[in-house]
PDB file of C-alpha atoms in Angstrom:
ATOM      1  CA  MET Y 858      21.312 -16.786  20.381  1.00  0.00           C
ATOM      2  CA  LYS Y 859      17.638 -15.893  20.079  1.00  0.00           C
ATOM      3  CA  LYS Y 860      16.830 -19.609  19.413  1.00  0.00           C
ATOM      4  CA  ASN Y 861      19.236 -20.896  21.952  1.00  0.00           C
ATOM      5  CA  ARG Y 862      17.282 -19.000  24.346  1.00  0.00           C
ATOM      6  CA  LYS Y 863      13.880 -20.014  23.222  1.00  0.00           C
ATOM      7  CA  LEU Y 864      15.288 -23.526  23.653  1.00  0.00           C
ATOM      8  CA  ILE Y 865      16.424 -22.886  27.284  1.00  0.00           C
ATOM      9  CA  ILE Y 866      13.132 -21.498  28.219  1.00  0.00           C
ATOM     10  CA  ASN Y 867      10.891 -23.905  26.654  1.00  0.00           C
ATOM     11  CA  GLY Y 868      13.112 -26.443  28.169  1.00  0.00           C
ATOM     12  CA  VAL Y 869      12.796 -25.168  31.599  1.00  0.00           C
ATOM     13  CA  LEU Y 870       9.339 -24.742  31.096  1.00  0.00           C
ATOM     14  CA  ALA Y 871       8.527 -28.383  30.466  1.00  0.00           C
ATOM     15  CA  VAL Y 872      10.733 -29.235  33.667  1.00  0.00           C
ATOM     16  CA  ALA Y 873       8.461 -26.729  35.889  1.00  0.00           C
ATOM     17  CA  VAL Y 874       5.282 -28.352  34.908  1.00  0.00           C
ATOM     18  CA  TYR Y 875       6.509 -31.991  35.077  1.00  0.00           C
ATOM     19  CA  VAL Y 876       7.629 -31.062  38.635  1.00  0.00           C
ATOM     20  CA  LEU Y 877       4.531 -29.081  39.169  1.00  0.00           C
ATOM     21  CA  VAL Y 878       2.542 -32.129  38.868  1.00  0.00           C
ATOM     22  CA  MET Y 879       4.446 -34.392  40.593  1.00  0.00           C
ATOM     23  CA  VAL Y 880       4.431 -32.416  43.386  1.00  0.00           C
ATOM     24  CA  LEU Y 881       0.737 -31.660  43.060  1.00  0.00           C
ATOM     25  CA  VAL Y 882       0.224 -35.818  42.806  1.00  0.00           C
ATOM     26  CA  ASN Y 883       2.660 -36.502  45.436  1.00  0.00           C
ATOM     27  CA  THR Y 884       1.159 -34.346  48.298  1.00  0.00           C
ATOM     28  CA  GLY Y 885      -2.325 -35.280  47.176  1.00  0.00           C
ATOM     29  CA  MET Y 886      -3.102 -31.501  46.525  1.00  0.00           C
ATOM     30  CA  LEU Y 887      -5.537 -32.836  43.281  1.00  0.00           C
ATOM     31  CA  THR Y 888      -8.597 -34.342  43.670  1.00  0.00           C
ATOM     32  CA  ARG Y 889      -9.486 -37.562  42.316  1.00  0.00           C
ATOM     33  CA  GLN Y 890     -11.460 -35.882  39.633  1.00  0.00           C
ATOM     34  CA  LEU Y 891      -8.420 -33.792  38.366  1.00  0.00           C
ATOM     35  CA  MET Y 892      -6.109 -36.577  38.627  1.00  0.00           C
ATOM     36  CA  SER Y 893      -8.038 -38.850  36.083  1.00  0.00           C
ATOM     37  CA  LEU Y 894      -7.469 -35.781  33.781  1.00  0.00           C
ATOM     38  CA  ILE Y 895      -3.629 -35.703  33.952  1.00  0.00           C
ATOM     39  CA  ILE Y 896      -3.222 -38.942  31.240  1.00  0.00           C
ATOM     40  CA  PRO Y 897      -6.146 -37.631  28.977  1.00  0.00           C
ATOM     41  CA  CYS Y 898      -4.440 -34.198  29.144  1.00  0.00           C
ATOM     42  CA  CYS Y 899      -1.295 -35.557  27.658  1.00  0.00           C
ATOM     43  CA  THR Y 900      -3.008 -38.078  24.972  1.00  0.00           C
ATOM     44  CA  TYR Y 901      -5.206 -34.862  23.612  1.00  0.00           C
ATOM     45  CA  THR Y 902      -2.017 -32.965  23.265  1.00  0.00           C
ATOM     46  CA  MET Y 903      -0.277 -35.507  21.383  1.00  0.00           C
ATOM     47  CA  LEU Y 904      -3.507 -35.947  19.472  1.00  0.00           C
ATOM     48  CA  ALA Y 905      -3.817 -32.112  18.706  1.00  0.00           C
ATOM     49  CA  VAL Y 906      -0.433 -31.778  18.081  1.00  0.00           C
ATOM     50  CA  SER Y 907      -0.294 -34.292  15.365  1.00  0.00           C
ATOM     51  CA  LEU Y 908      -3.030 -33.202  13.753  1.00  0.00           C
ATOM     52  CA  SER Y 909      -1.757 -29.444  13.352  1.00  0.00           C
ATOM     53  CA  LEU Y 910       1.159 -31.087  11.205  1.00  0.00           C
ATOM     54  CA  VAL Y 911      -1.529 -31.713   8.448  1.00  0.00           C
ATOM     55  CA  VAL Y 912      -3.838 -28.892   9.431  1.00  0.00           C
ATOM     56  CA  GLY Y 913      -1.820 -26.243  10.426  1.00  0.00           C
ATOM     57  CA  PHE Y 914       1.408 -26.544   8.500  1.00  0.00           C
ATOM     58  CA  LEU Y 915       0.461 -28.829   5.492  1.00  0.00           C
ATOM     59  CA  GLY Y 916      -3.181 -27.001   5.377  1.00  0.00           C
ATOM     60  CA  GLU Y 917      -5.227 -29.883   4.526  1.00  0.00           C
ATOM     61  CA  LEU Y 918      -8.227 -30.416   6.480  1.00  0.00           C
ATOM     62  CA  SER Y 919      -8.560 -34.126   7.830  1.00  0.00           C
ATOM     63  CA  LEU Y 920     -11.374 -35.339   9.886  1.00  0.00           C
ATOM     64  CA  GLY Y 921     -10.101 -39.219   9.904  1.00  0.00           C
ATOM     65  CA  HIS Y 922      -7.593 -38.618  12.863  1.00  0.00           C
ATOM     66  CA  ALA Y 923      -9.265 -40.662  15.317  1.00  0.00           C
ATOM     67  CA  ALA Y 924      -9.061 -43.766  12.706  1.00  0.00           C
ATOM     68  CA  PHE Y 925      -5.175 -43.593  13.562  1.00  0.00           C
ATOM     69  CA  LEU Y 926      -5.946 -43.041  17.338  1.00  0.00           C
ATOM     70  CA  SER Y 927      -8.049 -46.494  17.414  1.00  0.00           C
ATOM     71  CA  ILE Y 928      -5.857 -48.591  15.605  1.00  0.00           C
ATOM     72  CA  GLY Y 929      -2.739 -47.639  17.467  1.00  0.00           C
ATOM     73  CA  ALA Y 930      -5.070 -48.018  20.484  1.00  0.00           C
ATOM     74  CA  TYR Y 931      -6.106 -51.593  19.573  1.00  0.00           C
ATOM     75  CA  ALA Y 932      -2.865 -52.454  18.272  1.00  0.00           C
ATOM     76  CA  GLY Y 933      -1.121 -51.640  21.609  1.00  0.00           C
ATOM     77  CA  ALA Y 934      -3.640 -52.804  23.656  1.00  0.00           C
ATOM     78  CA  LEU Y 935      -3.321 -56.284  22.053  1.00  0.00           C
ATOM     79  CA  VAL Y 936       0.507 -56.262  23.321  1.00  0.00           C
ATOM     80  CA  LEU Y 937      -0.236 -54.860  26.407  1.00  0.00           C
ATOM     81  CA  LYS Y 938      -2.772 -57.801  27.094  1.00  0.00           C
ATOM     82  CA  LEU Y 939       0.314 -59.889  26.966  1.00  0.00           C
ATOM     83  CA  GLU Y 940       1.283 -58.588  30.424  1.00  0.00           C
ATOM     84  CA  LEU Y 941       4.759 -58.226  29.784  1.00  0.00           C
ATOM     85  CA  PRO Y 942       6.902 -56.459  32.286  1.00  0.00           C
ATOM     86  CA  ILE Y 943       5.984 -52.489  31.777  1.00  0.00           C
ATOM     87  CA  TRP Y 944       9.756 -51.444  30.338  1.00  0.00           C
ATOM     88  CA  ILE Y 945       9.067 -53.891  28.007  1.00  0.00           C
ATOM     89  CA  GLY Y 946       5.302 -53.774  27.029  1.00  0.00           C
ATOM     90  CA  LEU Y 947       4.684 -50.386  27.011  1.00  0.00           C
ATOM     91  CA  PRO Y 948       7.767 -49.441  24.334  1.00  0.00           C
ATOM     92  CA  ALA Y 949       6.392 -52.372  22.632  1.00  0.00           C
ATOM     93  CA  ALA Y 950       3.169 -51.408  22.379  1.00  0.00           C
ATOM     94  CA  LEU Y 951       4.087 -47.991  21.265  1.00  0.00           C
ATOM     95  CA  LEU Y 952       6.290 -49.231  18.698  1.00  0.00           C
ATOM     96  CA  VAL Y 953       3.262 -51.658  17.267  1.00  0.00           C
ATOM     97  CA  GLY Y 954       0.366 -48.750  17.675  1.00  0.00           C
ATOM     98  CA  GLY Y 955       2.780 -46.179  16.330  1.00  0.00           C
ATOM     99  CA  ALA Y 956       3.387 -48.788  13.406  1.00  0.00           C
ATOM    100  CA  ALA Y 957       0.143 -49.860  12.586  1.00  0.00           C
ATOM    101  CA  ALA Y 958      -1.413 -46.312  12.500  1.00  0.00           C
ATOM    102  CA  GLY Y 959       1.882 -45.286  10.052  1.00  0.00           C
ATOM    103  CA  ILE Y 960       0.739 -48.057   7.713  1.00  0.00           C
ATOM    104  CA  LEU Y 961      -2.800 -47.150   7.636  1.00  0.00           C
ATOM    105  CA  GLY Y 962      -1.485 -43.599   7.288  1.00  0.00           C
ATOM    106  CA  VAL Y 963       0.212 -44.559   4.037  1.00  0.00           C
ATOM    107  CA  ILE Y 964      -2.657 -46.924   2.960  1.00  0.00           C
ATOM    108  CA  ILE Y 965      -4.743 -43.931   3.118  1.00  0.00           C
ATOM    109  CA  GLY Y 966      -2.499 -40.986   2.518  1.00  0.00           C
ATOM    110  CA  MET Y 967      -1.584 -42.466  -1.056  1.00  0.00           C
ATOM    111  CA  PRO Y 968      -4.929 -42.109  -2.608  1.00  0.00           C
ATOM    112  CA  VAL Y 969      -6.732 -39.767  -0.352  1.00  0.00           C
ATOM    113  CA  LEU Y 970      -4.112 -36.766  -0.523  1.00  0.00           C
ATOM    114  CA  ARG Y 971      -4.833 -36.221  -4.398  1.00  0.00           C
ATOM    115  CA  LEU Y 972      -7.846 -34.720  -3.165  1.00  0.00           C
ATOM    116  CA  ARG Y 973      -7.801 -31.198  -1.641  1.00  0.00           C
ATOM    117  CA  GLY Y 974     -10.223 -28.784   0.587  1.00  0.00           C
ATOM    118  CA  ASP Y 975     -13.529 -30.461   1.104  1.00  0.00           C
ATOM    119  CA  TYR Y 976     -13.061 -33.387  -0.593  1.00  0.00           C
ATOM    120  CA  LEU Y 977     -10.612 -34.542   1.160  1.00  0.00           C
ATOM    121  CA  ALA Y 978     -12.224 -33.841   4.437  1.00  0.00           C
ATOM    122  CA  ILE Y 979     -15.120 -35.715   3.398  1.00  0.00           C
ATOM    123  CA  VAL Y 980     -12.952 -38.912   2.197  1.00  0.00           C
ATOM    124  CA  THR Y 981     -11.032 -38.993   5.491  1.00  0.00           C
ATOM    125  CA  LEU Y 982     -14.463 -38.765   7.345  1.00  0.00           C
ATOM    126  CA  GLY Y 983     -15.695 -41.791   5.263  1.00  0.00           C
ATOM    127  CA  PHE Y 984     -12.396 -43.669   6.212  1.00  0.00           C
ATOM    128  CA  GLY Y 985     -12.637 -43.020   9.989  1.00  0.00           C
ATOM    129  CA  GLU Y 986     -16.102 -44.385   9.878  1.00  0.00           C
ATOM    130  CA  ILE Y 987     -15.299 -47.544   7.956  1.00  0.00           C
ATOM    131  CA  ILE Y 988     -12.339 -48.104  10.180  1.00  0.00           C
ATOM    132  CA  LYS Y 989     -14.738 -47.999  12.912  1.00  0.00           C
ATOM    133  CA  SER Y 990     -17.009 -50.512  11.224  1.00  0.00           C
ATOM    134  CA  VAL Y 991     -14.325 -53.033  10.872  1.00  0.00           C
ATOM    135  CA  PHE Y 992     -13.085 -52.959  14.623  1.00  0.00           C
ATOM    136  CA  ASN Y 993     -16.861 -53.904  15.034  1.00  0.00           C
ATOM    137  CA  ALA Y 994     -16.707 -56.546  12.614  1.00  0.00           C
ATOM    138  CA  MET Y 995     -13.318 -58.153  14.264  1.00  0.00           C
ATOM    139  CA  THR Y 996     -15.566 -59.414  17.323  1.00  0.00           C
ATOM    140  CA  PRO Y 997     -12.939 -62.660  17.847  1.00  0.00           C
ATOM    141  CA  ILE Y 998      -9.735 -59.828  18.118  1.00  0.00           C
ATOM    142  CA  THR Y 999     -11.312 -56.308  18.807  1.00  0.00           C
ATOM    143  CA  GLY Y1000     -14.627 -57.918  21.039  1.00  0.00           C
ATOM    144  CA  GLY Y1001     -16.688 -56.210  18.401  1.00  0.00           C
ATOM    145  CA  ALA Y1002     -19.277 -53.750  20.238  1.00  0.00           C
ATOM    146  CA  LYS Y1003     -18.511 -54.910  23.474  1.00  0.00           C
ATOM    147  CA  GLY Y1004     -15.202 -53.921  23.306  1.00  0.00           C
ATOM    148  CA  LEU Y1005     -11.884 -55.330  24.302  1.00  0.00           C
ATOM    149  CA  SER Y1006     -11.364 -55.264  28.308  1.00  0.00           C
ATOM    150  CA  GLN Y1007      -8.889 -56.357  30.511  1.00  0.00           C
ATOM    151  CA  ILE Y1008      -6.442 -54.157  29.171  1.00  0.00           C
ATOM    152  CA  PRO Y1009      -3.798 -53.181  31.826  1.00  0.00           C
ATOM    153  CA  LEU Y1010      -3.586 -49.827  33.134  1.00  0.00           C
ATOM    154  CA  VAL Y1011      -0.051 -49.219  32.412  1.00  0.00           C
ATOM    155  CA  THR Y1012      -0.495 -45.396  31.571  1.00  0.00           C
ATOM    156  CA  THR Y1013      -2.348 -44.243  34.714  1.00  0.00           C
ATOM    157  CA  TYR Y1014      -1.504 -40.676  36.755  1.00  0.00           C
ATOM    158  CA  ARG Y1015       1.114 -43.143  38.617  1.00  0.00           C
ATOM    159  CA  ASN Y1016       3.061 -43.612  35.678  1.00  0.00           C
ATOM    160  CA  PHE Y1017       3.000 -40.290  34.462  1.00  0.00           C
ATOM    161  CA  THR Y1018       6.716 -39.985  33.789  1.00  0.00           C
ATOM    162  CA  PRO Y1019       7.034 -41.730  30.495  1.00  0.00           C
ATOM    163  CA  VAL Y1020       3.693 -40.550  29.244  1.00  0.00           C
ATOM    164  CA  TYR Y1021       5.055 -37.363  29.851  1.00  0.00           C
ATOM    165  CA  ILE Y1022       8.417 -37.911  27.996  1.00  0.00           C
ATOM    166  CA  LEU Y1023       6.486 -39.187  25.382  1.00  0.00           C
ATOM    167  CA  THR Y1024       4.597 -35.978  25.236  1.00  0.00           C
ATOM    168  CA  VAL Y1025       7.348 -33.823  25.374  1.00  0.00           C
ATOM    169  CA  LEU Y1026       9.230 -35.978  22.577  1.00  0.00           C
ATOM    170  CA  THR Y1027       5.906 -35.389  20.160  1.00  0.00           C
ATOM    171  CA  ILE Y1028       5.814 -31.767  21.028  1.00  0.00           C
ATOM    172  CA  LEU Y1029       9.637 -31.616  19.808  1.00  0.00           C
ATOM    173  CA  VAL Y1030       9.168 -33.891  16.725  1.00  0.00           C
ATOM    174  CA  VAL Y1031       6.803 -31.689  15.210  1.00  0.00           C
ATOM    175  CA  ALA Y1032       8.727 -28.887  16.047  1.00  0.00           C
ATOM    176  CA  HIS Y1033      11.991 -30.355  15.085  1.00  0.00           C
ATOM    177  CA  LEU Y1034       9.935 -31.550  11.889  1.00  0.00           C
ATOM    178  CA  VAL Y1035       8.804 -27.983  10.833  1.00  0.00           C
ATOM    179  CA  ASN Y1036      11.832 -26.085  11.275  1.00  0.00           C
ATOM    180  CA  SER Y1037      13.605 -28.351   8.800  1.00  0.00           C
ATOM    181  CA  ARG Y1038      14.163 -28.428   5.365  1.00  0.00           C
ATOM    182  CA  HIS Y1039      11.115 -30.571   4.879  1.00  0.00           C
ATOM    183  CA  GLY Y1040       8.960 -28.611   7.077  1.00  0.00           C
ATOM    184  CA  ARG Y1041       9.918 -25.606   5.217  1.00  0.00           C
ATOM    185  CA  ALA Y1042       8.724 -27.411   2.109  1.00  0.00           C
ATOM    186  CA  VAL Y1043       5.466 -28.418   3.593  1.00  0.00           C
ATOM    187  CA  CYS Y1044       4.565 -25.011   4.225  1.00  0.00           C
ATOM    188  CA  ALA Y1045       5.239 -23.824   0.938  1.00  0.00           C
ATOM    189  CA  ILE Y1046       2.650 -26.197  -0.369  1.00  0.00           C
ATOM    190  CA  ARG Y1047       0.024 -24.877   2.248  1.00  0.00           C
ATOM    191  CA  ASP Y1048       0.908 -21.221   1.448  1.00  0.00           C
ATOM    192  CA  ASN Y1049       1.199 -21.572  -2.303  1.00  0.00           C
ATOM    193  CA  TYR Y1050       0.499 -25.293  -4.294  1.00  0.00           C
ATOM    194  CA  ILE Y1051       1.133 -24.289  -7.532  1.00  0.00           C
ATOM    195  CA  ALA Y1052       4.068 -22.437  -6.888  1.00  0.00           C
ATOM    196  CA  ALA Y1053       5.904 -25.244  -4.743  1.00  0.00           C
ATOM    197  CA  GLU Y1054       5.259 -27.763  -7.370  1.00  0.00           C
ATOM    198  CA  ALA Y1055       6.733 -25.073 -10.166  1.00  0.00           C
ATOM    199  CA  VAL Y1056       9.929 -24.662  -8.120  1.00  0.00           C
ATOM    200  CA  GLY Y1057      10.331 -28.821  -8.105  1.00  0.00           C
ATOM    201  CA  ILE Y1058       9.081 -29.506  -4.518  1.00  0.00           C
ATOM    202  CA  PRO Y1059       7.931 -32.959  -4.835  1.00  0.00           C
ATOM    203  CA  VAL Y1060       4.378 -32.100  -3.252  1.00  0.00           C
ATOM    204  CA  SER Y1061       3.002 -35.805  -3.078  1.00  0.00           C
ATOM    205  CA  ARG Y1062       6.219 -37.003  -0.921  1.00  0.00           C
ATOM    206  CA  TYR Y1063       5.772 -34.234   1.348  1.00  0.00           C
ATOM    207  CA  LYS Y1064       1.936 -34.291   2.217  1.00  0.00           C
ATOM    208  CA  ILE Y1065       2.473 -38.488   2.315  1.00  0.00           C
ATOM    209  CA  LEU Y1066       5.402 -37.613   4.825  1.00  0.00           C
ATOM    210  CA  ALA Y1067       3.503 -35.402   7.155  1.00  0.00           C
ATOM    211  CA  PHE Y1068       0.116 -37.442   6.920  1.00  0.00           C
ATOM    212  CA  VAL Y1069       2.435 -40.384   8.020  1.00  0.00           C
ATOM    213  CA  VAL Y1070       4.231 -38.537  11.015  1.00  0.00           C
ATOM    214  CA  ALA Y1071       0.710 -36.870  12.281  1.00  0.00           C
ATOM    215  CA  ALA Y1072      -0.356 -40.926  11.906  1.00  0.00           C
ATOM    216  CA  VAL Y1073       2.181 -42.316  13.733  1.00  0.00           C
ATOM    217  CA  LEU Y1074       2.298 -39.814  16.642  1.00  0.00           C
ATOM    218  CA  ALA Y1075      -1.487 -39.956  16.598  1.00  0.00           C
ATOM    219  CA  GLY Y1076      -1.053 -44.484  16.856  1.00  0.00           C
ATOM    220  CA  MET Y1077       1.151 -43.526  20.260  1.00  0.00           C
ATOM    221  CA  ALA Y1078      -1.336 -41.617  21.893  1.00  0.00           C
ATOM    222  CA  GLY Y1079      -3.874 -44.157  21.175  1.00  0.00           C
ATOM    223  CA  VAL Y1080      -1.432 -46.758  23.174  1.00  0.00           C
ATOM    224  CA  VAL Y1081      -1.430 -44.174  26.123  1.00  0.00           C
ATOM    225  CA  TYR Y1082      -5.261 -43.999  25.819  1.00  0.00           C
ATOM    226  CA  ALA Y1083      -5.958 -47.671  25.727  1.00  0.00           C
ATOM    227  CA  GLY Y1084      -3.507 -48.160  28.863  1.00  0.00           C
ATOM    228  CA  ASN Y1085      -5.725 -45.650  30.976  1.00  0.00           C
ATOM    229  CA  ILE Y1086      -8.578 -46.837  30.603  1.00  0.00           C
ATOM    230  CA  GLY Y1087      -8.595 -50.038  30.178  1.00  0.00           C
ATOM    231  CA  ILE Y1088     -11.595 -51.235  27.931  1.00  0.00           C
ATOM    232  CA  LEU Y1089     -11.413 -49.753  23.925  1.00  0.00           C
ATOM    233  CA  LYS Y1090     -15.048 -49.461  21.895  1.00  0.00           C
ATOM    234  CA  PRO Y1091     -15.410 -48.699  18.617  1.00  0.00           C
ATOM    235  CA  THR Y1092     -17.958 -46.003  19.691  1.00  0.00           C
ATOM    236  CA  ASN Y1093     -15.224 -44.090  21.572  1.00  0.00           C
ATOM    237  CA  PHE Y1094     -13.287 -43.088  17.855  1.00  0.00           C
ATOM    238  CA  ASP Y1095     -16.389 -41.702  15.771  1.00  0.00           C
ATOM    239  CA  TYR Y1096     -16.360 -38.454  14.066  1.00  0.00           C
ATOM    240  CA  ASN Y1097     -17.414 -36.734  17.158  1.00  0.00           C
ATOM    241  CA  THR Y1098     -13.372 -37.487  18.463  1.00  0.00           C
ATOM    242  CA  SER Y1099     -11.904 -36.070  14.975  1.00  0.00           C
ATOM    243  CA  ILE Y1100     -14.080 -33.364  15.439  1.00  0.00           C
ATOM    244  CA  GLU Y1101     -13.264 -32.643  19.057  1.00  0.00           C
ATOM    245  CA  ILE Y1102      -9.212 -32.751  18.047  1.00  0.00           C
ATOM    246  CA  LEU Y1103      -9.796 -30.277  15.065  1.00  0.00           C
ATOM    247  CA  VAL Y1104     -11.082 -27.948  17.222  1.00  0.00           C
ATOM    248  CA  MET Y1105      -8.290 -28.047  19.441  1.00  0.00           C
ATOM    249  CA  VAL Y1106      -5.944 -27.347  16.625  1.00  0.00           C
ATOM    250  CA  VAL Y1107      -7.908 -24.458  15.408  1.00  0.00           C
ATOM    251  CA  LEU Y1108      -8.587 -23.103  18.498  1.00  0.00           C
ATOM    252  CA  GLY Y1109      -4.872 -22.722  19.353  1.00  0.00           C
ATOM    253  CA  GLY Y1110      -4.176 -21.317  16.355  1.00  0.00           C
ATOM    254  CA  MET Y1111      -3.401 -23.091  12.756  1.00  0.00           C
ATOM    255  CA  GLY Y1112       0.420 -23.541  12.630  1.00  0.00           C
ATOM    256  CA  ASN Y1113       0.793 -22.612  16.540  1.00  0.00           C
ATOM    257  CA  ILE Y1114       2.043 -25.269  18.426  1.00  0.00           C
ATOM    258  CA  GLY Y1115       2.052 -23.480  21.790  1.00  0.00           C
ATOM    259  CA  GLY Y1116      -1.022 -22.489  21.039  1.00  0.00           C
ATOM    260  CA  THR Y1117      -2.491 -26.083  20.358  1.00  0.00           C
ATOM    261  CA  VAL Y1118      -1.146 -27.168  23.483  1.00  0.00           C
ATOM    262  CA  ALA Y1119      -2.913 -24.577  25.668  1.00  0.00           C
ATOM    263  CA  ALA Y1120      -6.248 -25.442  23.576  1.00  0.00           C
ATOM    264  CA  ALA Y1121      -5.824 -28.975  24.269  1.00  0.00           C
ATOM    265  CA  LEU Y1122      -5.237 -28.606  28.088  1.00  0.00           C
ATOM    266  CA  ILE Y1123      -8.098 -26.164  27.884  1.00  0.00           C
ATOM    267  CA  LEU Y1124     -10.718 -28.244  26.338  1.00  0.00           C
ATOM    268  CA  ARG Y1125     -10.201 -31.058  28.386  1.00  0.00           C
ATOM    269  CA  ILE Y1126      -9.963 -29.500  31.931  1.00  0.00           C
ATOM    270  CA  LEU Y1127     -13.116 -26.747  31.712  1.00  0.00           C
ATOM    271  CA  PRO Y1128     -15.818 -29.364  31.014  1.00  0.00           C
ATOM    272  CA  GLU Y1129     -14.665 -31.122  34.141  1.00  0.00           C
ATOM    273  CA  LEU Y1130     -14.758 -27.915  36.007  1.00  0.00           C
ATOM    274  CA  LEU Y1131     -17.947 -26.836  35.057  1.00  0.00           C
ATOM    275  CA  ARG Y1132     -19.379 -30.050  36.392  1.00  0.00           C
ATOM    276  CA  ASN Y1133     -20.640 -28.270  39.592  1.00  0.00           C
ATOM    277  CA  VAL Y1134     -22.840 -25.953  37.794  1.00  0.00           C
ATOM    278  CA  SER Y1135     -24.424 -28.323  35.464  1.00  0.00           C
ATOM    279  CA  ASN Y1136     -27.184 -26.325  34.659  1.00  0.00           C
ATOM    280  CA  TYR Y1137     -25.172 -23.732  32.812  1.00  0.00           C
ATOM    281  CA  ARG Y1138     -21.978 -25.816  31.710  1.00  0.00           C
ATOM    282  CA  MET Y1139     -22.771 -25.884  27.870  1.00  0.00           C
ATOM    283  CA  LEU Y1140     -23.588 -22.288  27.875  1.00  0.00           C
ATOM    284  CA  ILE Y1141     -20.394 -21.474  29.662  1.00  0.00           C
ATOM    285  CA  TYR Y1142     -18.195 -24.074  27.693  1.00  0.00           C
ATOM    286  CA  ALA Y1143     -19.704 -22.238  24.173  1.00  0.00           C
ATOM    287  CA  ILE Y1144     -18.969 -19.052  25.825  1.00  0.00           C
ATOM    288  CA  ALA Y1145     -15.399 -20.242  26.360  1.00  0.00           C
ATOM    289  CA  LEU Y1146     -14.884 -21.503  23.027  1.00  0.00           C
ATOM    290  CA  ILE Y1147     -16.554 -18.257  20.934  1.00  0.00           C
ATOM    291  CA  ALA Y1148     -14.256 -16.020  23.421  1.00  0.00           C
ATOM    292  CA  MET Y1149     -11.167 -18.397  22.092  1.00  0.00           C
ATOM    293  CA  MET Y1150     -11.772 -18.113  18.639  1.00  0.00           C
ATOM    294  CA  LEU Y1151     -12.307 -14.372  18.816  1.00  0.00           C
ATOM    295  CA  PHE Y1152      -8.734 -13.655  20.736  1.00  0.00           C
ATOM    296  CA  ASN Y1153      -7.416 -16.093  18.390  1.00  0.00           C
ATOM    297  CA  ASN Y1154      -8.651 -14.193  14.975  1.00  0.00           C
ATOM    298  CA  SER Y1155      -5.876 -11.534  13.774  1.00  0.00           C
ATOM    299  CA  SER Y1156      -8.162  -8.851  12.560  1.00  0.00           C
ATOM    300  CA  PHE Y1157      -9.834  -9.359  16.201  1.00  0.00           C
ATOM    301  CA  LYS Y1158      -6.266  -9.080  17.797  1.00  0.00           C
ATOM    302  CA  ARG Y1159      -5.189  -5.968  15.589  1.00  0.00           C
ATOM    303  CA  THR Y1160      -7.965  -4.052  16.359  1.00  0.00           C
ATOM    304  CA  LEU Y1161      -7.657  -4.207  19.956  1.00  0.00           C
ATOM    305  CA  VAL Y1162      -3.900  -3.659  19.370  1.00  0.00           C
ATOM    306  CA  GLU Y1163      -4.760  -0.585  17.423  1.00  0.00           C
ATOM    307  CA  LYS Y1164      -7.037   0.667  20.067  1.00  0.00           C
ATOM    308  CA  ARG Y1165      -4.748   0.315  22.837  1.00  0.00           C
ATOM    309  CA  ASN Y1166      -2.044   2.310  20.526  1.00  0.00           C
ATOM    310  CA  LEU Y1167      -4.922   5.264  19.865  1.00  0.00           C
ATOM    311  CA  ARG Y1168      -5.727   5.089  23.869  1.00  0.00           C
ATOM    312  CA  GLN Y1169      -1.841   5.415  24.728  1.00  0.00           C
ATOM    313  CA  ALA Y1170      -1.411   8.514  21.871  1.00  0.00           C
ATOM    314  CA  GLU Y1171      -4.577  10.149  23.381  1.00  0.00           C
ATOM    315  CA  LYS Y1172      -3.074   9.745  26.852  1.00  0.00           C
ATOM    316  CA  ILE Y1173       0.486  11.105  25.695  1.00  0.00           C
ATOM    317  CA  GLN Y1174      -1.295  14.058  23.900  1.00  0.00           C
ATOM    318  CA  LYS Y1175      -3.492  15.282  27.092  1.00  0.00           C
ATOM    319  CA  GLU Y1176       0.007  14.738  28.783  1.00  0.00           C
ATOM    320  CA  GLY Y1177       1.948  16.939  26.591  1.00  0.00           C
TER     321      GLY Y1177
END
């Protein structure tokens, strides 16, 4: 009963967000600057939620998520440049972009996931830089350093509905996977790698599963990214992009999908809102990051709760 109630609440919330955005867009209440943030918010939500599957639930530190974003973006962009009808071209681009990223996820995941901790982070970071260099070298296909241009803009705020549906589906896929038998096995690997292996859980298989699912979802987010900006350059997918996505996952709370979504939205919207105070923009942004980390820290929250309970107890004692 409690699970059904939570499902209904989340469904109502998703519909309410969609209706609110459509009303704001259609009534002209949003500025051009804010309207340009609608699709990037969806894109980075998909990226953060997909990465949380690896970092938050599997417990492995990956710094190469931008590689999956880039290969999905380039593969999907090549399909979009065929200029098929949008109801054919966009789904085809999503399938191709997701499949390309998934294949790369298998290729990278099989050798890399034998490593753990800092070693895994360094190797995935290296793979991300390799992919960027490959796109730089494939000038006839990707445009090299000049970039792949003239990509049809099929995922702007005017086509918000399919992008929003894809974002919601990404969240549902990750949430359903985490709450399934496979997801419990993935979380068991995170909690105790040796114990999970000892009880017969095929650790390597589940690690690759989580890695590939995250890669496919990131590849689809890359297609949305390409259809929104219209030009792709390898420099857009460097390690800073991977770090930015990782920060969203960490700020939202490791293994917390709702928190990850909130962090992705805040970190995409906040810098734009601070453009009017450019002299103090980075200072305010840094303070906001520190505040989010403090409130996300369990011991800090526990201290606040204990202090609140102590104040309430003192108040009751005085009244008594």
